[in-house]
PDB file of C-alpha atoms in Angstrom:
ATOM      1  CA  VAL A  22     -51.290  50.191 -79.366  1.00  0.00           C
ATOM      2  CA  GLU A  23     -52.439  53.501 -78.050  1.00  0.00           C
ATOM      3  CA  PRO A  24     -49.558  55.950 -77.834  1.00  0.00           C
ATOM      4  CA  ARG A  25     -48.576  57.080 -74.365  1.00  0.00           C
ATOM      5  CA  ARG A  26     -49.879  60.546 -73.748  1.00  0.00           C
ATOM      6  CA  PRO A  27     -47.402  63.139 -72.555  1.00  0.00           C
ATOM      7  CA  GLU A  28     -48.166  64.742 -69.250  1.00  0.00           C
ATOM      8  CA  SER A  29     -49.900  68.036 -69.585  1.00  0.00           C
ATOM      9  CA  ASP A  30     -48.579  70.995 -67.630  1.00  0.00           C
ATOM     10  CA  SER A  31     -52.074  71.572 -66.296  1.00  0.00           C
ATOM     11  CA  ARG A  32     -52.088  68.278 -64.390  1.00  0.00           C
ATOM     12  CA  PRO A  33     -51.368  68.638 -60.658  1.00  0.00           C
ATOM     13  CA  SER A  34     -48.565  66.071 -60.817  1.00  0.00           C
ATOM     14  CA  ALA A  35     -46.673  68.248 -63.279  1.00  0.00           C
ATOM     15  CA  GLN A  36     -45.831  70.654 -60.484  1.00  0.00           C
ATOM     16  CA  TYR A  37     -44.056  70.146 -57.161  1.00  0.00           C
ATOM     17  CA  ASP A  38     -46.305  70.234 -54.120  1.00  0.00           C
ATOM     18  CA  LEU A  39     -44.827  72.898 -51.866  1.00  0.00           C
ATOM     19  CA  SER A  40     -47.400  72.762 -49.108  1.00  0.00           C
ATOM     20  CA  GLY A  41     -44.922  71.446 -46.509  1.00  0.00           C
ATOM     21  CA  THR A  42     -42.085  73.192 -44.741  1.00  0.00           C
ATOM     22  CA  ARG A  43     -39.606  75.127 -46.860  1.00  0.00           C
ATOM     23  CA  ALA A  44     -36.102  75.391 -45.493  1.00  0.00           C
ATOM     24  CA  ALA A  45     -33.220  77.581 -46.601  1.00  0.00           C
ATOM     25  CA  LEU A  46     -29.596  77.584 -45.525  1.00  0.00           C
ATOM     26  CA  LEU A  47     -27.406  80.526 -46.469  1.00  0.00           C
ATOM     27  CA  LEU A  48     -23.653  80.105 -46.032  1.00  0.00           C
ATOM     28  CA  ALA A  49     -21.855  83.272 -46.989  1.00  0.00           C
ATOM     29  CA  VAL A  50     -18.281  84.416 -46.763  1.00  0.00           C
ATOM     30  CA  ILE A  51     -18.518  88.169 -46.346  1.00  0.00           C
ATOM     31  CA  GLN A  52     -14.995  88.896 -45.195  1.00  0.00           C
ATOM     32  CA  ASP A  53     -12.909  90.247 -48.103  1.00  0.00           C
ATOM     33  CA  ARG A  54     -15.952  90.150 -50.382  1.00  0.00           C
ATOM     34  CA  LEU A  55     -17.061  93.777 -50.461  1.00  0.00           C
ATOM     35  CA  GLY A  56     -20.772  94.212 -51.111  1.00  0.00           C
ATOM     36  CA  ALA A  57     -21.581  90.623 -50.195  1.00  0.00           C
ATOM     37  CA  GLU A  58     -23.541  91.760 -47.151  1.00  0.00           C
ATOM     38  CA  HIS A  59     -26.075  93.391 -49.476  1.00  0.00           C
ATOM     39  CA  ASP A  60     -26.524  90.095 -51.323  1.00  0.00           C
ATOM     40  CA  VAL A  61     -27.003  88.236 -48.064  1.00  0.00           C
ATOM     41  CA  ALA A  62     -29.625  90.698 -46.827  1.00  0.00           C
ATOM     42  CA  ALA A  63     -31.501  90.606 -50.135  1.00  0.00           C
ATOM     43  CA  LEU A  64     -31.517  86.809 -50.243  1.00  0.00           C
ATOM     44  CA  VAL A  65     -32.690  86.478 -46.649  1.00  0.00           C
ATOM     45  CA  ASP A  66     -35.560  88.877 -47.333  1.00  0.00           C
ATOM     46  CA  LEU A  67     -36.513  87.036 -50.514  1.00  0.00           C
ATOM     47  CA  CYS A  68     -36.445  83.614 -48.894  1.00  0.00           C
ATOM     48  CA  GLN A  69     -38.582  84.789 -46.010  1.00  0.00           C
ATOM     49  CA  ALA A  70     -41.035  86.405 -48.410  1.00  0.00           C
ATOM     50  CA  LEU A  71     -41.309  83.061 -50.211  1.00  0.00           C
ATOM     51  CA  GLY A  72     -42.112  81.250 -46.985  1.00  0.00           C
ATOM     52  CA  PHE A  73     -38.727  79.672 -46.258  1.00  0.00           C
ATOM     53  CA  LYS A  74     -37.429  79.176 -42.758  1.00  0.00           C
ATOM     54  CA  VAL A  75     -33.974  80.669 -43.060  1.00  0.00           C
ATOM     55  CA  ILE A  76     -30.731  79.719 -41.363  1.00  0.00           C
ATOM     56  CA  LEU A  77     -27.884  82.147 -42.028  1.00  0.00           C
ATOM     57  CA  ARG A  78     -24.230  81.534 -41.248  1.00  0.00           C
ATOM     58  CA  THR A  79     -21.676  84.128 -42.243  1.00  0.00           C
ATOM     59  CA  ASP A  80     -17.960  83.635 -42.712  1.00  0.00           C
ATOM     60  CA  PRO A  81     -17.865  79.849 -42.351  1.00  0.00           C
ATOM     61  CA  THR A  82     -14.588  77.998 -42.537  1.00  0.00           C
ATOM     62  CA  ALA A  83     -14.307  75.152 -45.045  1.00  0.00           C
ATOM     63  CA  GLN A  84     -14.996  72.736 -42.214  1.00  0.00           C
ATOM     64  CA  ALA A  85     -18.025  74.777 -41.154  1.00  0.00           C
ATOM     65  CA  PHE A  86     -19.408  74.606 -44.713  1.00  0.00           C
ATOM     66  CA  ARG A  87     -19.470  70.818 -44.383  1.00  0.00           C
ATOM     67  CA  GLU A  88     -20.718  70.753 -40.808  1.00  0.00           C
ATOM     68  CA  GLU A  89     -23.522  73.206 -41.449  1.00  0.00           C
ATOM     69  CA  LEU A  90     -24.688  71.102 -44.389  1.00  0.00           C
ATOM     70  CA  VAL A  91     -24.668  67.937 -42.321  1.00  0.00           C
ATOM     71  CA  GLN A  92     -26.587  69.633 -39.515  1.00  0.00           C
ATOM     72  CA  PHE A  93     -29.065  71.053 -42.006  1.00  0.00           C
ATOM     73  CA  ARG A  94     -29.672  67.616 -43.519  1.00  0.00           C
ATOM     74  CA  GLU A  95     -30.043  66.002 -40.105  1.00  0.00           C
ATOM     75  CA  LYS A  96     -32.447  68.705 -39.026  1.00  0.00           C
ATOM     76  CA  LEU A  97     -34.607  68.167 -42.100  1.00  0.00           C
ATOM     77  CA  ASP A  98     -34.578  64.399 -41.650  1.00  0.00           C
ATOM     78  CA  ALA A  99     -35.674  64.831 -38.021  1.00  0.00           C
ATOM     79  CA  HIS A 100     -38.358  67.358 -38.917  1.00  0.00           C
ATOM     80  CA  LYS A 101     -41.883  66.392 -37.963  1.00  0.00           C
ATOM     81  CA  GLY A 102     -44.147  66.798 -40.929  1.00  0.00           C
ATOM     82  CA  PRO A 103     -43.348  67.014 -44.609  1.00  0.00           C
ATOM     83  CA  VAL A 104     -40.499  69.097 -45.969  1.00  0.00           C
ATOM     84  CA  SER A 105     -41.433  70.373 -49.401  1.00  0.00           C
ATOM     85  CA  CYS A 106     -38.375  72.225 -50.634  1.00  0.00           C
ATOM     86  CA  ALA A 107     -34.835  73.179 -49.667  1.00  0.00           C
ATOM     87  CA  LEU A 108     -32.796  76.102 -50.852  1.00  0.00           C
ATOM     88  CA  LEU A 109     -29.086  76.366 -50.267  1.00  0.00           C
ATOM     89  CA  ALA A 110     -27.187  79.547 -51.073  1.00  0.00           C
ATOM     90  CA  LEU A 111     -23.399  79.290 -51.089  1.00  0.00           C
ATOM     91  CA  MET A 112     -21.466  82.524 -51.436  1.00  0.00           C
ATOM     92  CA  ALA A 113     -17.697  82.553 -51.360  1.00  0.00           C
ATOM     93  CA  HIS A 114     -14.573  82.838 -53.455  1.00  0.00           C
ATOM     94  CA  GLY A 115     -14.328  79.873 -55.766  1.00  0.00           C
ATOM     95  CA  GLY A 116     -12.024  77.987 -58.094  1.00  0.00           C
ATOM     96  CA  PRO A 117     -12.128  76.227 -61.477  1.00  0.00           C
ATOM     97  CA  GLN A 118     -12.696  72.741 -60.092  1.00  0.00           C
ATOM     98  CA  GLY A 119     -15.798  73.594 -58.099  1.00  0.00           C
ATOM     99  CA  GLN A 120     -13.892  74.631 -54.988  1.00  0.00           C
ATOM    100  CA  LEU A 121     -15.307  77.083 -52.494  1.00  0.00           C
ATOM    101  CA  LEU A 122     -12.969  78.860 -50.112  1.00  0.00           C
ATOM    102  CA  GLY A 123     -13.924  79.119 -46.492  1.00  0.00           C
ATOM    103  CA  VAL A 124     -12.999  82.171 -44.470  1.00  0.00           C
ATOM    104  CA  ASP A 125      -9.878  80.263 -43.385  1.00  0.00           C
ATOM    105  CA  GLY A 126      -8.731  79.938 -47.010  1.00  0.00           C
ATOM    106  CA  GLN A 127      -9.269  76.202 -47.039  1.00  0.00           C
ATOM    107  CA  GLU A 128     -11.207  74.561 -49.845  1.00  0.00           C
ATOM    108  CA  VAL A 129     -14.429  72.619 -49.858  1.00  0.00           C
ATOM    109  CA  GLN A 130     -15.914  71.024 -52.959  1.00  0.00           C
ATOM    110  CA  SER A 131     -19.299  72.429 -53.890  1.00  0.00           C
ATOM    111  CA  GLU A 132     -20.259  69.093 -55.463  1.00  0.00           C
ATOM    112  CA  MET A 133     -19.801  67.419 -52.091  1.00  0.00           C
ATOM    113  CA  LEU A 134     -22.207  69.896 -50.532  1.00  0.00           C
ATOM    114  CA  VAL A 135     -24.753  69.147 -53.246  1.00  0.00           C
ATOM    115  CA  GLN A 136     -24.394  65.437 -52.592  1.00  0.00           C
ATOM    116  CA  GLU A 137     -24.930  65.966 -48.877  1.00  0.00           C
ATOM    117  CA  LEU A 138     -28.375  67.379 -49.507  1.00  0.00           C
ATOM    118  CA  ASN A 139     -29.069  64.820 -52.219  1.00  0.00           C
ATOM    119  CA  CYS A 140     -28.795  62.171 -49.478  1.00  0.00           C
ATOM    120  CA  CYS A 141     -31.497  63.805 -47.369  1.00  0.00           C
ATOM    121  CA  GLN A 142     -34.353  61.353 -46.919  1.00  0.00           C
ATOM    122  CA  ALA A 143     -36.829  64.113 -46.103  1.00  0.00           C
ATOM    123  CA  LEU A 144     -36.126  65.662 -49.496  1.00  0.00           C
ATOM    124  CA  ARG A 145     -36.625  62.560 -51.632  1.00  0.00           C
ATOM    125  CA  GLY A 146     -38.651  63.613 -54.638  1.00  0.00           C
ATOM    126  CA  ARG A 147     -38.556  67.220 -53.418  1.00  0.00           C
ATOM    127  CA  PRO A 148     -36.846  70.093 -55.172  1.00  0.00           C
ATOM    128  CA  LYS A 149     -33.397  71.049 -53.932  1.00  0.00           C
ATOM    129  CA  VAL A 150     -32.299  74.457 -55.152  1.00  0.00           C
ATOM    130  CA  PHE A 151     -28.681  75.603 -54.994  1.00  0.00           C
ATOM    131  CA  LEU A 152     -27.540  79.153 -55.611  1.00  0.00           C
ATOM    132  CA  LEU A 153     -23.774  79.236 -56.058  1.00  0.00           C
ATOM    133  CA  GLN A 154     -22.334  82.701 -56.056  1.00  0.00           C
ATOM    134  CA  ALA A 155     -18.647  82.101 -56.592  1.00  0.00           C
ATOM    135  CA  CYS A 156     -16.014  82.329 -59.268  1.00  0.00           C
ATOM    136  CA  ARG A 157     -15.530  79.173 -61.338  1.00  0.00           C
ATOM    137  CA  GLY A 158     -12.133  80.127 -62.685  1.00  0.00           C
ATOM    138  CA  GLY A 159     -10.163  83.150 -63.729  1.00  0.00           C
ATOM    139  CA  ASN A 160     -11.429  83.733 -67.250  1.00  0.00           C
ATOM    140  CA  ARG A 161     -13.169  86.989 -68.013  1.00  0.00           C
ATOM    141  CA  ASP A 162     -15.744  86.694 -70.766  1.00  0.00           C
ATOM    142  CA  PRO A 163     -15.535  89.587 -73.248  1.00  0.00           C
ATOM    143  CA  GLY A 164     -18.889  88.727 -74.820  1.00  0.00           C
ATOM    144  CA  VAL A 165     -19.225  88.319 -78.573  1.00  0.00           C
ATOM    145  CA  GLY A 166     -17.937  90.264 -81.534  1.00  0.00           C
ATOM    146  CA  PRO A 167     -14.486  91.045 -82.910  1.00  0.00           C
ATOM    147  CA  ARG A 168     -13.088  92.108 -79.545  1.00  0.00           C
ATOM    148  CA  ALA A 169     -13.855  88.627 -78.203  1.00  0.00           C
ATOM    149  CA  LEU A 170     -11.900  86.683 -80.812  1.00  0.00           C
ATOM    150  CA  PRO A 171      -8.495  86.728 -79.046  1.00  0.00           C
ATOM    151  CA  TRP A 172     -10.148  85.584 -75.839  1.00  0.00           C
ATOM    152  CA  TYR A 173     -11.833  82.629 -77.499  1.00  0.00           C
ATOM    153  CA  ARG A 174      -8.588  81.646 -79.216  1.00  0.00           C
ATOM    154  CA  ARG A 175      -6.879  81.574 -75.830  1.00  0.00           C
ATOM    155  CA  TRP A 176      -9.825  79.636 -74.416  1.00  0.00           C
ATOM    156  CA  LEU A 177      -9.394  76.924 -77.065  1.00  0.00           C
ATOM    157  CA  ARG A 178      -5.748  76.596 -76.035  1.00  0.00           C
ATOM    158  CA  ALA A 179      -6.601  76.536 -72.343  1.00  0.00           C
ATOM    159  CA  PRO A 180      -4.049  74.608 -70.261  1.00  0.00           C
ATOM    160  CA  PRO A 181      -4.913  71.370 -68.501  1.00  0.00           C
ATOM    161  CA  GLY A 182      -6.639  72.025 -65.221  1.00  0.00           C
ATOM    162  CA  ILE A 183      -9.494  73.985 -66.667  1.00  0.00           C
ATOM    163  CA  PRO A 184     -12.004  71.241 -67.455  1.00  0.00           C
ATOM    164  CA  THR A 185     -13.626  71.180 -70.850  1.00  0.00           C
ATOM    165  CA  GLN A 186     -17.278  70.403 -71.296  1.00  0.00           C
ATOM    166  CA  ALA A 187     -16.290  66.884 -72.349  1.00  0.00           C
ATOM    167  CA  ASP A 188     -14.302  66.444 -69.127  1.00  0.00           C
ATOM    168  CA  VAL A 189     -17.261  67.528 -67.061  1.00  0.00           C
ATOM    169  CA  LEU A 190     -19.619  65.184 -68.874  1.00  0.00           C
ATOM    170  CA  GLN A 191     -17.200  62.316 -68.342  1.00  0.00           C
ATOM    171  CA  VAL A 192     -16.962  63.038 -64.626  1.00  0.00           C
ATOM    172  CA  HIS A 193     -20.730  62.905 -64.357  1.00  0.00           C
ATOM    173  CA  VAL A 194     -20.884  59.648 -66.275  1.00  0.00           C
ATOM    174  CA  ASP A 195     -18.200  58.073 -64.115  1.00  0.00           C
ATOM    175  CA  ALA A 196     -19.407  59.356 -60.756  1.00  0.00           C
ATOM    176  CA  PRO A 197     -20.821  56.549 -58.615  1.00  0.00           C
ATOM    177  CA  GLY A 198     -24.461  57.056 -57.949  1.00  0.00           C
ATOM    178  CA  SER A 199     -24.704  59.941 -60.367  1.00  0.00           C
ATOM    179  CA  THR A 200     -27.733  58.408 -62.016  1.00  0.00           C
ATOM    180  CA  GLY A 201     -29.597  58.799 -58.731  1.00  0.00           C
ATOM    181  CA  GLN A 202     -29.544  62.584 -58.884  1.00  0.00           C
ATOM    182  CA  ALA A 203     -32.903  64.128 -59.489  1.00  0.00           C
ATOM    183  CA  ASP A 204     -34.910  67.124 -58.388  1.00  0.00           C
ATOM    184  CA  ILE A 205     -31.783  69.247 -58.152  1.00  0.00           C
ATOM    185  CA  LEU A 206     -31.442  72.720 -59.560  1.00  0.00           C
ATOM    186  CA  ILE A 207     -28.117  74.530 -59.462  1.00  0.00           C
ATOM    187  CA  PHE A 208     -27.911  78.165 -60.475  1.00  0.00           C
ATOM    188  CA  TYR A 209     -24.315  79.291 -60.968  1.00  0.00           C
ATOM    189  CA  SER A 210     -23.301  82.938 -60.942  1.00  0.00           C
ATOM    190  CA  ALA A 211     -20.755  82.336 -63.705  1.00  0.00           C
ATOM    191  CA  ALA A 212     -20.138  80.100 -66.654  1.00  0.00           C
ATOM    192  CA  GLU A 213     -17.688  77.295 -66.151  1.00  0.00           C
ATOM    193  CA  GLY A 214     -14.109  78.547 -65.872  1.00  0.00           C
ATOM    194  CA  CYS A 215     -15.158  82.172 -65.549  1.00  0.00           C
ATOM    195  CA  VAL A 216     -15.055  84.917 -62.965  1.00  0.00           C
ATOM    196  CA  ALA A 217     -18.293  85.778 -61.176  1.00  0.00           C
ATOM    197  CA  TYR A 218     -18.903  89.503 -61.010  1.00  0.00           C
TER     198      TYR A 218
ATOM    199  CA  ARG B  23     -19.700  92.941 -56.802  1.00  0.00           C
ATOM    200  CA  ASP B  24     -20.887  96.471 -56.471  1.00  0.00           C
ATOM    201  CA  GLU B  25     -19.744  97.493 -53.003  1.00  0.00           C
ATOM    202  CA  GLU B  26     -22.928  99.437 -52.335  1.00  0.00           C
ATOM    203  CA  LYS B  27     -25.496  97.272 -54.092  1.00  0.00           C
ATOM    204  CA  GLY B  28     -24.142  93.722 -54.194  1.00  0.00           C
ATOM    205  CA  SER B  29     -23.758  91.425 -57.180  1.00  0.00           C
ATOM    206  CA  ASP B  30     -25.760  91.490 -60.411  1.00  0.00           C
ATOM    207  CA  PHE B  31     -26.421  87.780 -59.915  1.00  0.00           C
ATOM    208  CA  VAL B  32     -28.208  88.092 -56.586  1.00  0.00           C
ATOM    209  CA  GLN B  33     -29.759  91.497 -57.071  1.00  0.00           C
ATOM    210  CA  THR B  34     -31.266  90.559 -60.450  1.00  0.00           C
ATOM    211  CA  LEU B  35     -32.476  87.245 -59.068  1.00  0.00           C
ATOM    212  CA  VAL B  36     -34.229  88.996 -56.197  1.00  0.00           C
ATOM    213  CA  GLU B  37     -35.700  91.612 -58.508  1.00  0.00           C
ATOM    214  CA  VAL B  38     -37.114  89.015 -60.923  1.00  0.00           C
ATOM    215  CA  MET B  39     -38.423  86.748 -58.172  1.00  0.00           C
ATOM    216  CA  ARG B  40     -40.150  89.598 -56.363  1.00  0.00           C
ATOM    217  CA  ALA B  41     -41.839  90.725 -59.569  1.00  0.00           C
ATOM    218  CA  ASN B  42     -43.004  87.189 -60.470  1.00  0.00           C
ATOM    219  CA  PRO B  43     -43.263  85.179 -57.246  1.00  0.00           C
ATOM    220  CA  GLY B  44     -45.636  82.596 -58.721  1.00  0.00           C
ATOM    221  CA  GLY B  45     -43.774  82.054 -61.961  1.00  0.00           C
ATOM    222  CA  ASP B  46     -42.044  78.906 -63.157  1.00  0.00           C
ATOM    223  CA  PHE B  47     -38.671  79.010 -61.420  1.00  0.00           C
ATOM    224  CA  ILE B  48     -36.676  77.814 -64.433  1.00  0.00           C
ATOM    225  CA  GLU B  49     -38.272  80.456 -66.615  1.00  0.00           C
ATOM    226  CA  LEU B  50     -37.481  83.110 -64.033  1.00  0.00           C
ATOM    227  CA  LEU B  51     -33.852  82.021 -63.827  1.00  0.00           C
ATOM    228  CA  THR B  52     -33.670  82.164 -67.611  1.00  0.00           C
ATOM    229  CA  GLU B  53     -34.926  85.735 -67.401  1.00  0.00           C
ATOM    230  CA  VAL B  54     -32.279  86.501 -64.765  1.00  0.00           C
ATOM    231  CA  ASN B  55     -29.632  85.081 -67.075  1.00  0.00           C
ATOM    232  CA  ARG B  56     -30.890  87.170 -69.990  1.00  0.00           C
ATOM    233  CA  ARG B  57     -30.757  90.373 -67.960  1.00  0.00           C
ATOM    234  CA  VAL B  58     -27.326  89.685 -66.485  1.00  0.00           C
ATOM    235  CA  CYS B  59     -25.889  88.729 -69.883  1.00  0.00           C
ATOM    236  CA  GLU B  60     -27.049  92.048 -71.290  1.00  0.00           C
ATOM    237  CA  LEU B  61     -25.012  93.955 -68.731  1.00  0.00           C
ATOM    238  CA  ASP B  62     -21.515  95.137 -69.384  1.00  0.00           C
ATOM    239  CA  VAL B  63     -19.153  94.751 -66.490  1.00  0.00           C
ATOM    240  CA  LEU B  64     -16.181  97.009 -66.031  1.00  0.00           C
ATOM    241  CA  GLY B  65     -14.021  95.860 -63.190  1.00  0.00           C
ATOM    242  CA  PRO B  66     -11.675  98.123 -61.239  1.00  0.00           C
ATOM    243  CA  ASP B  67      -8.648  96.446 -62.808  1.00  0.00           C
ATOM    244  CA  SER B  68      -9.992  96.408 -66.337  1.00  0.00           C
ATOM    245  CA  VAL B  69     -10.534  98.975 -69.054  1.00  0.00           C
ATOM    246  CA  GLU B  70     -12.347  96.485 -71.251  1.00  0.00           C
ATOM    247  CA  ARG B  71     -15.976  95.547 -71.031  1.00  0.00           C
ATOM    248  CA  ARG B  72     -16.702  92.058 -69.771  1.00  0.00           C
ATOM    249  CA  LYS B  73     -19.754  89.847 -69.796  1.00  0.00           C
ATOM    250  CA  ALA B  74     -21.137  87.533 -67.174  1.00  0.00           C
ATOM    251  CA  CYS B  75     -23.176  84.558 -68.281  1.00  0.00           C
ATOM    252  CA  LEU B  76     -24.919  82.480 -65.642  1.00  0.00           C
ATOM    253  CA  GLU B  77     -25.546  78.759 -65.818  1.00  0.00           C
ATOM    254  CA  ILE B  78     -28.612  76.746 -64.913  1.00  0.00           C
ATOM    255  CA  ARG B  79     -28.168  73.029 -64.301  1.00  0.00           C
ATOM    256  CA  SER B  80     -31.351  71.184 -63.586  1.00  0.00           C
ATOM    257  CA  SER B  81     -32.599  67.691 -62.980  1.00  0.00           C
ATOM    258  CA  LEU B  82     -35.984  68.902 -61.801  1.00  0.00           C
ATOM    259  CA  ARG B  83     -38.766  66.563 -62.884  1.00  0.00           C
ATOM    260  CA  ARG B  84     -41.649  68.937 -62.386  1.00  0.00           C
ATOM    261  CA  ARG B  85     -42.420  72.594 -62.597  1.00  0.00           C
ATOM    262  CA  LEU B  86     -41.231  74.528 -59.580  1.00  0.00           C
ATOM    263  CA  CYS B  87     -43.304  77.523 -58.560  1.00  0.00           C
ATOM    264  CA  LEU B  88     -42.234  78.983 -55.252  1.00  0.00           C
ATOM    265  CA  GLN B  89     -45.290  81.036 -54.375  1.00  0.00           C
TER     266      GLN B  89
END
């Protein structure tokens, strides 16, 4: 039996075809997040330079986070012609369980927003990129070395509520439909449980 | 966040992407992570240096080059 040959990176199929429309949605809480407006401006410029059609909404409530995502998905599904890539930037205060805080202080789960775009028919087999700029807890990483030892000892005795890696893996295993996730890239601005600077 | 410049996360991402617009996206994000991890952060309420490590979670099945 001839062994199956691995795909070479040089083959066209090894790379996403991005010849269709690229769409980006930026949802950013700026209020009480000093300096965030500079991040928003830089991201908008970058997305436009990369050929994305950009929709920007600042200071959304938790409800608006959800509604904007639904509208974005519906818009892509109704789009005439192929959609090749979607980028979603979420910028807000966040919590240890994946919460994002709207400008009204209410919470929305970032995982739910990811799932909303994962259900987009126009993006089947297309890359979906998420940039999450939010805290993922209150821990402040001291780095490595002797000064970090007390921090890591506290980390090992972390109270319930801060999920361990094993907890997270279990959630993913148990989540209905989790095996259907593909073509998703999430870039977090902090390690799990930690503050985003 | 730096009040006048924005966050290391976004500003480094933009800097790396603008310098390598045709590069493999995962590789570029890895470079962003390397640069951000090398920075020392000193918050207004802290006298100790802190680190920020980013996280990439991917189920991409192909190379992603955004140019």
